[in-house]
Tab-separated table of C-alpha atoms in Angstrom:
chain	number	residue	atom	x	y	z
A	1	MET	CA	-17.665	30.036	43.311
A	2	ASN	CA	-14.833	30.670	40.825
A	3	ASN	CA	-13.292	27.765	39.051
A	4	PRO	CA	-9.768	26.969	40.304
A	5	SER	CA	-6.813	28.208	38.236
A	6	PRO	CA	-4.738	25.566	36.456
A	7	LEU	CA	-2.076	25.874	39.149
A	8	GLU	CA	-4.567	25.408	41.955
A	9	ALA	CA	-6.114	22.423	40.201
A	10	ILE	CA	-2.644	20.863	39.640
A	11	ARG	CA	-1.716	21.415	43.366
A	12	ALA	CA	-4.920	19.832	44.574
A	13	LYS	CA	-4.719	16.772	42.266
A	14	TRP	CA	-1.080	15.960	42.835
A	15	LYS	CA	-0.663	17.069	46.414
A	16	ASP	CA	0.931	13.708	47.320
A	17	HIS	CA	3.539	13.831	44.510
A	18	PRO	CA	6.682	15.418	45.944
A	19	ALA	CA	8.035	16.977	42.688
A	20	VAL	CA	4.733	18.410	41.556
A	21	ARG	CA	4.059	19.702	45.097
A	22	ALA	CA	7.451	21.434	45.250
A	23	ALA	CA	7.320	23.127	41.820
A	24	ALA	CA	3.646	24.189	42.196
A	25	GLY	CA	4.454	25.396	45.759
A	26	GLU	CA	7.318	27.603	44.466
A	27	LEU	CA	5.112	29.123	41.816
A	28	THR	CA	2.257	29.731	44.286
A	29	ASN	CA	4.760	31.560	46.581
A	30	MET	CA	5.675	33.879	43.703
A	31	GLU	CA	2.091	34.717	42.702
A	32	ASP	CA	1.451	37.763	44.830
A	33	ASP	CA	4.782	39.422	44.180
A	34	LEU	CA	4.516	38.831	40.440
A	35	ALA	CA	1.046	40.445	40.404
A	36	ARG	CA	2.179	43.383	42.504
A	37	LEU	CA	5.330	44.068	40.481
A	38	ARG	CA	3.977	43.485	37.113
A	39	GLU	CA	2.977	47.143	36.421
A	40	ALA	CA	5.554	48.633	38.643
A	41	GLU	CA	7.415	51.725	37.289
A	42	ASP	CA	10.219	52.004	39.805
A	43	PRO	CA	13.486	50.790	38.287
A	44	GLU	CA	14.361	48.708	41.260
A	45	GLU	CA	10.968	47.064	41.312
A	46	ARG	CA	11.107	46.392	37.564
A	47	LYS	CA	14.503	44.725	38.127
A	48	ALA	CA	13.027	42.638	40.894
A	49	TYR	CA	10.115	41.614	38.680
A	50	ARG	CA	12.435	40.484	35.906
A	51	LEU	CA	14.439	38.320	38.338
A	52	LEU	CA	11.261	36.842	39.712
A	53	TRP	CA	9.843	36.273	36.260
A	54	GLN	CA	12.965	34.346	35.308
A	55	ARG	CA	12.667	32.169	38.429
A	56	ALA	CA	8.952	31.503	37.494
A	57	ALA	CA	9.985	30.486	33.980
A	58	HIS	CA	12.457	27.979	35.458
A	59	GLN	CA	9.778	26.608	37.717
A	60	TYR	CA	7.429	26.135	34.706
A	61	TRP	CA	9.830	23.651	33.201
A	62	GLU	CA	10.216	21.970	36.566
A	63	LEU	CA	6.427	21.778	36.953
A	64	ALA	CA	5.970	20.489	33.322
A	65	TRP	CA	8.399	17.680	33.818
A	66	SER	CA	7.035	16.756	37.288
A	67	LEU	CA	3.686	16.308	35.787
A	68	VAL	CA	4.994	13.939	33.181
A	69	GLU	CA	6.733	11.940	36.009
A	70	ALA	CA	3.534	12.025	38.077
A	71	ARG	CA	1.585	10.557	35.206
A	72	ILE	CA	4.141	7.805	34.635
A	73	ASP	CA	4.384	6.969	38.336
A	74	ALA	CA	0.720	7.030	39.023
A	75	GLU	CA	0.341	3.271	38.954
A	76	LYS	CA	2.597	0.379	39.595
A	77	LEU	CA	3.144	-0.048	35.758
A	78	PRO	CA	3.636	2.760	33.243
A	79	PRO	CA	0.266	3.759	31.641
A	80	GLU	CA	-0.668	2.682	28.133
A	81	ALA	CA	-0.674	6.264	27.040
A	82	LEU	CA	0.624	9.518	28.408
A	83	THR	CA	-2.410	11.770	28.791
A	84	PHE	CA	-3.116	15.146	30.572
A	85	ASP	CA	-6.199	16.869	31.849
A	86	ASP	CA	-7.339	20.403	30.780
A	87	ALA	CA	-5.538	22.225	33.685
A	88	GLU	CA	-2.283	20.332	32.847
A	89	LYS	CA	-2.606	21.085	29.118
A	90	LEU	CA	-3.237	24.772	29.908
A	91	ALA	CA	-0.015	24.875	31.925
A	92	ILE	CA	2.178	22.792	29.589
A	93	ASN	CA	0.909	23.893	26.192
A	94	PHE	CA	0.004	27.475	26.812
A	95	GLY	CA	2.041	28.589	29.770
A	96	VAL	CA	-1.071	29.464	31.687
A	97	LEU	CA	-0.930	29.050	35.542
A	98	SER	CA	-3.014	31.679	37.166
A	99	SER	CA	-4.336	35.260	36.836
A	100	LYS	CA	-1.623	36.442	39.217
A	101	ILE	CA	1.211	34.978	37.338
A	102	ASN	CA	-0.134	35.466	33.732
A	103	VAL	CA	-2.090	38.159	32.066
A	104	PRO	CA	-5.613	36.680	31.632
A	105	ASN	CA	-6.359	35.578	28.089
A	106	PRO	CA	-9.777	34.255	27.192
A	107	HIS	CA	-8.736	32.532	23.948
A	108	PHE	CA	-6.745	29.616	25.410
A	109	ALA	CA	-9.787	27.659	26.657
A	110	ASP	CA	-11.123	27.656	23.070
A	111	GLU	CA	-7.915	26.217	21.812
A	112	LEU	CA	-7.839	23.200	24.245
A	113	ASP	CA	-9.877	20.821	22.101
A	114	GLN	CA	-9.473	22.485	18.668
A	115	PRO	CA	-9.205	19.818	15.940
A	116	ALA	CA	-6.199	19.784	13.632
A	117	CYS	CA	-6.474	20.290	9.883
A	118	LEU	CA	-6.718	17.218	7.650
A	119	ASP	CA	-3.673	17.579	5.372
A	120	ILE	CA	-0.188	16.128	4.940
A	121	TYR	CA	1.257	17.683	8.106
A	122	GLN	CA	0.980	16.336	11.644
A	123	TYR	CA	0.085	19.140	14.036
A	124	GLY	CA	0.580	18.962	17.768
A	125	ARG	CA	1.566	20.691	20.993
A	126	LEU	CA	4.137	19.941	23.679
A	127	THR	CA	1.869	17.314	25.302
A	128	ASP	CA	1.511	15.528	21.929
A	129	PHE	CA	5.397	15.651	21.541
A	130	LEU	CA	5.676	14.049	25.080
A	131	ALA	CA	2.988	11.459	24.354
A	132	GLU	CA	4.598	10.335	21.093
A	133	ASN	CA	8.090	10.061	22.598
A	134	TYR	CA	6.667	8.226	25.522
A	135	ALA	CA	4.972	5.715	23.302
A	136	LEU	CA	8.218	5.103	21.383
A	137	LEU	CA	10.377	4.794	24.505
A	138	PHE	CA	7.988	2.605	26.543
A	139	GLY	CA	6.801	0.507	23.662
A	140	LYS	CA	3.162	1.711	23.771
A	141	PRO	CA	0.639	2.196	21.053
A	142	TYR	CA	0.261	5.785	19.691
A	143	GLU	CA	-2.800	6.950	17.898
A	144	GLY	CA	-1.502	10.367	16.946
A	145	PRO	CA	-1.870	13.857	18.444
A	146	GLN	CA	-5.013	14.702	20.363
A	147	GLY	CA	-7.496	16.404	18.091
A	148	GLY	CA	-5.568	15.196	15.074
A	149	THR	CA	-6.709	12.912	12.258
A	150	THR	CA	-5.380	9.350	11.761
A	151	ARG	CA	-3.461	8.288	8.743
A	152	GLU	CA	-6.339	6.199	7.629
A	153	GLU	CA	-8.685	9.127	7.693
A	154	LYS	CA	-6.183	11.296	5.685
A	155	LEU	CA	-5.666	8.488	3.052
A	156	ALA	CA	-9.545	8.128	2.664
A	157	ARG	CA	-10.062	11.813	2.246
A	158	PHE	CA	-7.162	12.293	-0.226
A	159	ALA	CA	-8.230	9.210	-2.292
A	160	SER	CA	-11.879	10.567	-2.450
A	161	ASP	CA	-10.793	14.057	-3.443
A	162	LEU	CA	-8.494	12.603	-6.042
A	163	GLY	CA	-11.212	10.368	-7.543
A	164	ALA	CA	-13.575	13.388	-7.690
A	165	THR	CA	-10.978	15.603	-9.285
A	166	GLU	CA	-10.123	12.962	-11.914
A	167	GLN	CA	-13.869	12.618	-12.773
A	168	ARG	CA	-14.140	16.402	-13.257
A	169	ARG	CA	-11.037	16.424	-15.422
A	170	ARG	CA	-12.400	13.529	-17.476
A	171	LEU	CA	-15.699	15.214	-18.016
A	172	VAL	CA	-14.205	18.545	-19.061
A	173	VAL	CA	-11.393	17.175	-21.242
A	174	SER	CA	-13.784	14.742	-23.032
A	175	MET	CA	-16.186	17.621	-23.718
A	176	VAL	CA	-13.499	19.929	-25.079
A	177	LEU	CA	-11.658	17.383	-27.216
A	178	SER	CA	-14.845	15.984	-28.691
A	179	ARG	CA	-15.086	19.282	-30.601
A	180	CYS	CA	-11.665	18.730	-32.176
A	181	GLY	CA	-10.898	16.736	-35.349
A	182	PHE	CA	-7.258	15.803	-34.572
A	183	ILE	CA	-8.137	13.298	-31.886
A	184	THR	CA	-10.818	10.579	-31.702
A	185	PRO	CA	-12.947	9.640	-28.695
A	186	PRO	CA	-11.252	6.265	-28.203
A	187	GLU	CA	-7.886	8.060	-28.156
A	188	VAL	CA	-9.106	10.533	-25.557
A	189	GLU	CA	-10.439	7.583	-23.469
A	190	GLU	CA	-7.044	5.770	-23.711
A	191	MET	CA	-5.173	8.924	-22.727
A	192	LEU	CA	-7.352	9.637	-19.660
A	193	SER	CA	-7.301	5.942	-18.662
A	194	HIS	CA	-3.510	5.985	-18.626
A	195	LEU	CA	-3.481	9.183	-16.541
A	196	GLU	CA	-5.815	7.687	-13.841
A	197	ALA	CA	-4.279	4.248	-13.797
A	198	HIS	CA	-0.631	5.200	-13.543
A	199	LEU	CA	-0.682	8.571	-11.661
A	200	ARG	CA	0.132	7.013	-8.289
A	201	ILE	CA	3.119	4.887	-9.480
A	202	HIS	CA	4.479	7.841	-11.428
A	203	THR	CA	4.306	9.943	-8.283
A	204	GLU	CA	6.227	7.155	-6.372
A	205	VAL	CA	8.879	7.152	-9.123
A	206	GLN	CA	9.208	10.942	-9.040
A	207	MET	CA	9.547	10.739	-5.149
A	208	ARG	CA	11.861	7.671	-5.282
A	209	THR	CA	9.867	5.982	-2.599
A	210	ARG	CA	11.056	2.768	-0.829
A	211	ARG	CA	8.728	0.649	-2.882
A	212	VAL	CA	10.458	1.848	-6.050
A	213	ARG	CA	13.995	1.758	-4.715
A	214	GLU	CA	13.707	-1.787	-3.274
A	215	ALA	CA	11.543	-3.384	-6.082
A	216	ASP	CA	12.842	-6.569	-7.703
A	217	PRO	CA	14.352	-6.004	-11.245
A	218	SER	CA	11.261	-7.379	-12.993
A	219	ASP	CA	8.926	-5.317	-10.865
A	220	ARG	CA	11.094	-2.262	-11.233
A	221	GLU	CA	10.926	-2.565	-14.967
A	222	LYS	CA	7.072	-2.693	-14.922
A	223	ILE	CA	6.967	0.257	-12.507
A	224	HIS	CA	9.078	2.435	-14.889
A	225	GLU	CA	7.090	1.273	-17.909
A	226	ASN	CA	3.760	2.366	-16.240
A	227	SER	CA	5.474	5.658	-15.187
A	228	LYS	CA	6.471	6.356	-18.699
A	229	ARG	CA	2.890	5.608	-19.902
A	230	TYR	CA	1.712	8.403	-17.560
A	231	GLU	CA	4.357	10.831	-18.885
A	232	LEU	CA	3.324	10.065	-22.536
A	233	ALA	CA	-0.257	10.476	-21.762
A	234	GLU	CA	0.320	13.724	-19.826
A	235	HIS	CA	2.362	15.058	-22.767
A	236	GLU	CA	-0.513	14.126	-25.133
A	237	LEU	CA	-3.029	15.832	-22.862
A	238	LEU	CA	-1.093	19.137	-22.768
A	239	ILE	CA	-0.395	19.146	-26.488
A	240	SER	CA	-4.063	18.428	-27.220
A	241	LEU	CA	-5.387	21.083	-24.944
A	242	GLU	CA	-3.024	23.708	-26.473
A	243	ARG	CA	-4.280	22.707	-29.966
A	244	ALA	CA	-7.887	22.905	-28.790
A	245	ALA	CA	-7.296	26.382	-27.433
A	246	LYS	CA	-6.170	27.471	-30.938
A	247	GLU	CA	-9.005	25.761	-32.796
A	248	ILE	CA	-11.980	26.464	-30.465
A	249	GLU	CA	-12.922	30.196	-30.123
A	250	THR	CA	-14.936	29.704	-26.958
A	251	PHE	CA	-12.044	27.660	-25.317
A	252	SER	CA	-9.888	30.710	-24.390
A	253	ASP	CA	-6.809	30.891	-22.188
A	254	PRO	CA	-8.798	31.294	-18.872
A	255	GLU	CA	-10.739	28.091	-19.664
A	256	LEU	CA	-7.524	26.333	-20.566
A	257	GLN	CA	-5.990	27.353	-17.322
A	258	LYS	CA	-8.893	25.995	-15.387
A	259	VAL	CA	-8.525	22.508	-17.063
A	260	LEU	CA	-4.751	22.583	-16.405
A	261	GLY	CA	-5.497	23.496	-12.795
A	262	LEU	CA	-7.679	20.380	-12.436
A	263	HIS	CA	-4.793	18.270	-13.843
A	264	ASP	CA	-2.284	19.913	-11.497
A	265	ARG	CA	-4.693	19.221	-8.649
A	266	THR	CA	-4.604	15.507	-9.381
A	267	ARG	CA	-0.819	15.424	-9.136
A	268	PHE	CA	-0.952	17.500	-5.936
A	269	LEU	CA	-3.450	15.089	-4.264
A	270	ALA	CA	-1.377	12.048	-5.447
A	271	ASN	CA	1.647	13.585	-3.767
A	272	LEU	CA	-0.313	13.956	-0.527
A	273	GLU	CA	-1.480	10.382	-0.568
A	274	VAL	CA	1.965	9.024	-1.280
A	275	HIS	CA	3.474	11.157	1.512
A	276	VAL	CA	0.889	9.900	4.052
A	277	ARG	CA	1.568	6.263	3.028
A	278	ASN	CA	5.230	6.830	3.468
A	279	GLU	CA	4.611	8.295	6.890
A	280	ALA	CA	2.842	5.125	7.968
A	281	GLU	CA	5.825	2.997	6.841
A	282	ARG	CA	8.235	5.368	8.628
A	283	TRP	CA	6.327	5.171	11.874
A	284	LYS	CA	6.477	1.367	11.788
A	285	THR	CA	10.265	1.594	11.265
A	286	ARG	CA	10.642	4.068	14.164
A	287	VAL	CA	8.785	1.712	16.484
A	288	GLU	CA	10.888	-1.248	15.499
A	289	MET	CA	14.152	0.791	15.920
A	290	ALA	CA	13.050	2.179	19.290
A	291	ALA	CA	12.104	-1.267	20.534
A	292	ARG	CA	15.621	-2.624	19.695
A	293	LYS	CA	17.398	0.425	21.161
A	294	HIS	CA	15.558	0.489	24.453
A	295	LYS	CA	15.088	-3.259	24.955
A	296	GLY	CA	15.830	-4.247	28.602
A	297	LYS	CA	15.931	-0.606	30.005
A	298	GLY	CA	14.071	0.092	33.230
A	299	VAL	CA	11.574	2.833	33.841
A	300	PRO	CA	14.185	5.252	35.359
A	301	ALA	CA	16.334	4.950	32.319
A	302	LEU	CA	13.447	5.474	29.999
A	303	LYS	CA	12.246	8.536	31.993
A	304	GLY	CA	15.737	9.827	31.618
A	305	GLU	CA	15.616	9.580	27.862
A	306	LEU	CA	12.214	11.315	27.787
A	307	ARG	CA	13.573	14.091	30.009
A	308	GLU	CA	16.469	14.607	27.737
A	309	ALA	CA	14.172	14.932	24.683
A	310	PHE	CA	12.051	17.498	26.622
A	311	ASN	CA	15.108	19.488	27.616
A	312	HIS	CA	16.157	19.457	23.989
A	313	LYS	CA	12.747	21.019	22.964
A	314	LYS	CA	13.252	23.634	25.627
A	315	GLU	CA	16.573	24.673	23.994
A	316	PHE	CA	14.945	25.108	20.625
A	317	MET	CA	11.989	27.027	22.138
A	318	THR	CA	14.527	29.316	23.748
A	319	LEU	CA	16.250	29.722	20.383
A	320	ALA	CA	12.890	30.693	18.760
A	321	ALA	CA	12.473	33.563	21.298
A	322	ARG	CA	16.089	34.760	21.104
A	323	SER	CA	16.030	34.852	17.368
A	324	ALA	CA	13.234	37.374	17.553
A	325	ARG	CA	14.850	39.123	20.540
A	326	MET	CA	11.908	38.345	22.742
A	327	ASP	CA	11.358	37.154	26.281
A	328	THR	CA	12.408	33.482	26.541
A	329	SER	CA	9.855	32.616	29.234
A	330	PRO	CA	7.122	30.066	28.075
A	331	LEU	CA	4.769	31.743	30.545
A	332	ASN	CA	1.998	33.738	28.861
A	333	VAL	CA	1.707	37.566	29.120
A	334	ASP	CA	-0.249	38.134	25.797
A	335	THR	CA	-3.873	38.949	25.416
A	336	GLY	CA	-4.255	38.284	21.690
A	337	LYS	CA	-5.415	35.087	19.995
A	338	PRO	CA	-2.586	32.453	19.823
A	339	VAL	CA	-1.852	30.532	16.575
A	340	GLY	CA	-4.102	27.518	16.604
A	341	PHE	CA	-4.311	24.296	14.531
A	342	LYS	CA	-6.833	25.792	12.079
A	343	GLN	CA	-4.681	28.765	11.285
A	344	ALA	CA	-1.536	26.643	11.290
A	345	GLY	CA	-3.035	24.318	8.715
A	346	GLU	CA	-4.215	27.213	6.392
A	347	ILE	CA	-0.801	28.833	6.472
A	348	MET	CA	1.185	25.535	5.903
A	349	MET	CA	-1.081	24.563	2.938
A	350	ASP	CA	-0.871	28.031	1.499
A	351	LEU	CA	2.973	28.065	1.708
A	352	THR	CA	3.736	24.460	0.645
A	353	PRO	CA	2.721	24.839	-3.007
A	354	LEU	CA	4.775	28.119	-3.275
A	355	ASP	CA	7.947	26.028	-2.707
A	356	PRO	CA	7.382	22.770	-4.833
A	357	ASP	CA	10.836	21.394	-4.035
A	358	MET	CA	10.485	21.798	-0.186
A	359	LEU	CA	9.066	18.252	0.233
A	360	ARG	CA	11.439	16.695	-2.353
A	361	ALA	CA	14.495	17.189	-0.187
A	362	PRO	CA	16.562	13.928	0.542
A	363	ARG	CA	15.790	14.295	4.298
A	364	VAL	CA	12.067	14.094	3.613
A	365	ARG	CA	12.654	10.898	1.738
A	366	MET	CA	14.526	9.475	4.694
A	367	TYR	CA	12.772	11.062	7.748
A	368	GLY	CA	9.437	12.157	6.260
A	369	ILE	CA	7.508	15.466	6.259
A	370	PRO	CA	8.428	17.588	9.211
A	371	LYS	CA	5.879	17.717	12.091
A	372	VAL	CA	4.436	21.148	13.130
A	373	ILE	CA	4.540	21.669	16.890
A	374	LEU	CA	2.879	24.745	18.357
A	375	THR	CA	4.733	25.817	21.559
A	376	PRO	CA	4.013	28.205	24.377
A	377	GLY	CA	5.850	31.526	24.472
A	378	ARG	CA	6.858	34.046	21.885
A	379	GLY	CA	9.292	34.122	18.965
A	380	LEU	CA	9.988	33.207	15.371
A	381	GLY	CA	9.620	29.587	14.095
A	382	VAL	CA	12.579	27.385	14.119
A	383	TYR	CA	13.463	23.897	12.753
A	384	ASP	CA	14.574	21.135	15.087
A	385	TRP	CA	16.634	18.793	12.907
A	386	THR	CA	16.979	16.127	15.634
A	387	ASP	CA	13.350	15.026	15.279
A	388	ASN	CA	12.371	16.749	12.081
A	389	SER	CA	9.866	19.225	13.509
A	390	LEU	CA	8.919	22.808	12.912
A	391	LEU	CA	8.426	24.677	16.290
A	392	ILE	CA	6.034	27.589	16.043
A	393	PRO	CA	5.638	29.811	19.115
A	394	GLN	CA	1.947	30.692	19.921
A	395	PHE	CA	2.748	34.458	19.674
A	396	SER	CA	4.898	36.087	16.966
A	397	PRO	CA	6.770	39.484	16.884
A	398	TYR	CA	6.512	42.118	14.202
A	399	GLY	CA	5.670	40.639	10.777
A	400	GLY	CA	2.925	38.385	12.275
A	401	VAL	CA	2.461	34.595	12.337
A	402	LEU	CA	3.195	34.233	8.601
A	403	LYS	CA	6.689	35.398	9.312
A	404	SER	CA	7.139	32.867	11.979
A	405	PHE	CA	6.089	29.945	9.691
A	406	CYS	CA	8.296	31.229	6.915
A	407	PHE	CA	11.269	31.388	9.203
A	408	ALA	CA	10.713	27.808	10.353
A	409	LEU	CA	10.340	26.593	6.641
A	410	GLY	CA	13.379	28.685	5.683
A	411	ALA	CA	15.432	27.011	8.431
A	412	PHE	CA	14.170	23.622	7.209
A	413	ARG	CA	15.281	24.422	3.621
A	414	TRP	CA	18.668	25.805	4.781
A	415	ASP	CA	19.318	22.752	7.077
A	416	ASN	CA	18.333	20.372	4.271
A	417	ASP	CA	20.912	21.796	1.891
A	418	GLU	CA	23.394	19.098	2.678
A	419	ASP	CA	25.221	19.507	-0.660
A	420	ARG	CA	25.548	23.277	0.075
A	421	VAL	CA	24.016	24.157	-3.340
A	422	LEU	CA	21.981	26.932	-1.652
A	423	LYS	CA	24.451	27.962	1.088
A	424	ASP	CA	27.510	28.464	-1.115
A	425	SER	CA	25.743	30.329	-3.917
A	426	TYR	CA	23.696	32.395	-1.468
A	427	GLY	CA	26.909	33.461	0.288
A	428	LEU	CA	28.228	34.877	-3.010
A	429	ILE	CA	25.525	37.559	-3.229
A	430	LYS	CA	27.127	40.955	-2.770
A	431	GLU	CA	25.157	41.756	0.454
A	432	ASN	CA	26.130	38.359	2.035
A	433	ARG	CA	29.854	37.950	1.281
A	434	ASP	CA	31.189	39.083	4.729
A	435	LYS	CA	28.579	37.379	6.875
A	436	GLY	CA	29.336	34.448	9.192
A	437	ILE	CA	27.394	31.118	9.247
A	438	ARG	CA	24.734	32.237	11.715
A	439	ALA	CA	24.192	35.643	10.135
A	440	LEU	CA	23.994	34.045	6.725
A	441	GLN	CA	21.207	31.730	7.828
A	442	GLU	CA	19.280	34.583	9.471
A	443	SER	CA	19.566	36.590	6.292
A	444	PHE	CA	18.313	33.689	4.251
A	445	CYS	CA	15.301	33.126	6.503
A	446	GLN	CA	14.409	36.838	6.237
A	447	ASP	CA	14.755	36.790	2.482
A	448	TYR	CA	12.877	33.550	2.215
A	449	PHE	CA	9.993	35.114	4.181
A	450	ILE	CA	9.879	38.024	1.690
A	451	TRP	CA	10.208	35.648	-1.275
A	452	MET	CA	7.305	33.472	-0.117
A	453	SER	CA	5.050	36.189	1.148
A	454	LYS	CA	5.660	38.977	-1.360
A	455	GLU	CA	7.650	37.997	-4.488
A	456	ARG	CA	5.828	34.719	-5.007
A	457	ARG	CA	2.683	36.827	-5.183
A	458	GLY	CA	4.018	39.313	-7.761
A	459	TYR	CA	5.496	41.987	-5.577
A	460	ARG	CA	9.154	43.081	-6.176
A	461	VAL	CA	10.722	43.763	-2.772
A	462	LEU	CA	14.115	41.877	-2.587
A	463	PRO	CA	17.304	43.467	-4.033
A	464	LYS	CA	17.710	42.592	-7.754
A	465	GLU	CA	20.602	40.167	-7.214
A	466	THR	CA	18.756	38.347	-4.333
A	467	SER	CA	15.519	38.095	-6.312
A	468	LYS	CA	17.324	36.641	-9.287
A	469	TRP	CA	18.984	34.043	-6.977
A	470	PHE	CA	15.661	32.973	-5.666
A	471	ARG	CA	14.168	32.694	-9.152
A	472	VAL	CA	17.080	30.487	-10.186
A	473	HIS	CA	17.080	28.204	-7.135
A	474	PHE	CA	13.334	27.971	-6.236
A	475	LYS	CA	11.004	26.538	-8.963
A	476	LYS	CA	7.735	28.136	-9.820
A	477	PRO	CA	4.638	26.455	-8.400
A	478	ALA	CA	3.081	23.963	-10.806
C-alpha cells in the first residue's frame, strides 16, 4: 500500500477542522485537472492550466495558515510550542502536496530532518519562522529552529576552537622567535599572554557591544586599557614576525602567511563568539518587549498578529520570485536538489569573510546578525528588513544558488546603508546615473554578486569604474 501524500495525510488528520478541510478540499478538487493539463500543448489548455495553478498557489497559503490555526486551537489552551508533523512540513516548507499537483521530487524527504550548520547564523524554514513568532507573541519558550544548534552549543564550539587555535599560534610563534636575537623568551611569553587574555574585550571594543557602551566610567577605562594592551601586543607580534622572515632563511613568506593566518583565525573566532553572546542578549530583550507589547491580548488578537507576520513573509517570497522573473507560486515543480541547511551554511561562511564590514553595520549592532530562512518556491534571495532576515528560495534561476545568496546579502548591504555612503556614490558611476531607485538597487545586487563570486577571487569582470568603486568601499578580507 502506497504511503498517503502530504495532502491526503493532512485531510485525514484535520478532517474536523473547518478551515483545513476547506483548503485541503479545494486543492484535492484541482488535482486531476492540474495533472491532466500540466503537459498540455494546446494554447487554451495551457491558459486554463496557468489559471488553475494560480488558484492552487492561493490555496497553498490558505492551507498553510489553516494548519497554524489548527495547531493553536487543538486544545483548550495554546500549546507550549508550535510544532508540525512531516506531512505538514513537506507542505509548508517545500510546497509539496501530491504527485498530481507537484512534479515528484525525491530530495525533499532527505531535507526534512537535515541539521543546520554550527556557525554564527541561525538557519530555518517557514515553520521555524512561525514557531519563533508564535513563542514571542504567546509568551512561550523557544529553543531555536528544529535541527539547529543552541547558542550554548555554538559558544562551547567557538570557545574550544579559539583555545585550540591560540595554542597552535603560541607553539609556532614561540618556536620561530626563539631563533631570533632581537626578542627574549619572556618577552614572547608576555606578548602572547596579552593576545590571549585581552582578545575578547578588544573584539567587544571594536564591535561597540552593549557591555562596552554601558560600562561605568571606571570599568570603561579598564576595558579600553586592556583593549590597548591587545593592540600593542598584536603590533609587536606582526613586527617580530616580519623581522624573523628577514633573519631566518627557512622562515619564508609562505610560512609567514600560515602564522598570520592562525592569528587572523583567532580574531575571526572571537568575533563569532561575541556575536553569539550578543544574540542571546537580544533574544532576551525581544522576549521582554513582546511581553509588554502583547500583555492582555486574547488568543484571536495574537493569532491576527501572527497571520500578519506570515502574510508579510508571503510578500517578500513573491518579491524573490518576481525579481528573478519566475513563477511566484510556492508549490514545487522542480526535480533538482533544493538548497539545504548544509549548503546554505557552506555558502554563508564562504561569503562572510569576503565582505568583512558586512557584520559591522549599525543595524547588526542593534538588531543582530540576520537570520537565514529557506523558503519554498523559486527566485533570487531577498532581505526582509522588518525582521532582519535573508530569504533564500529553495530553487534559483540562472547563475545558481550562489547568486541567490549574493543577491540577499547585497540587498542587506544596500538596505543597511542608512547614511547613503554607498547609494550616493554608486549612483555617480557612469552606467548608473540615469537609473531609478529600484533599478539602482538591482544593479548593485548584480554587481555585488560579480564582486563576491569573481573579483574577490582574482577575476576581472566588472567595468573598470565599477570595480574601482568596490575596491574603495569594500575592504579586503583580513
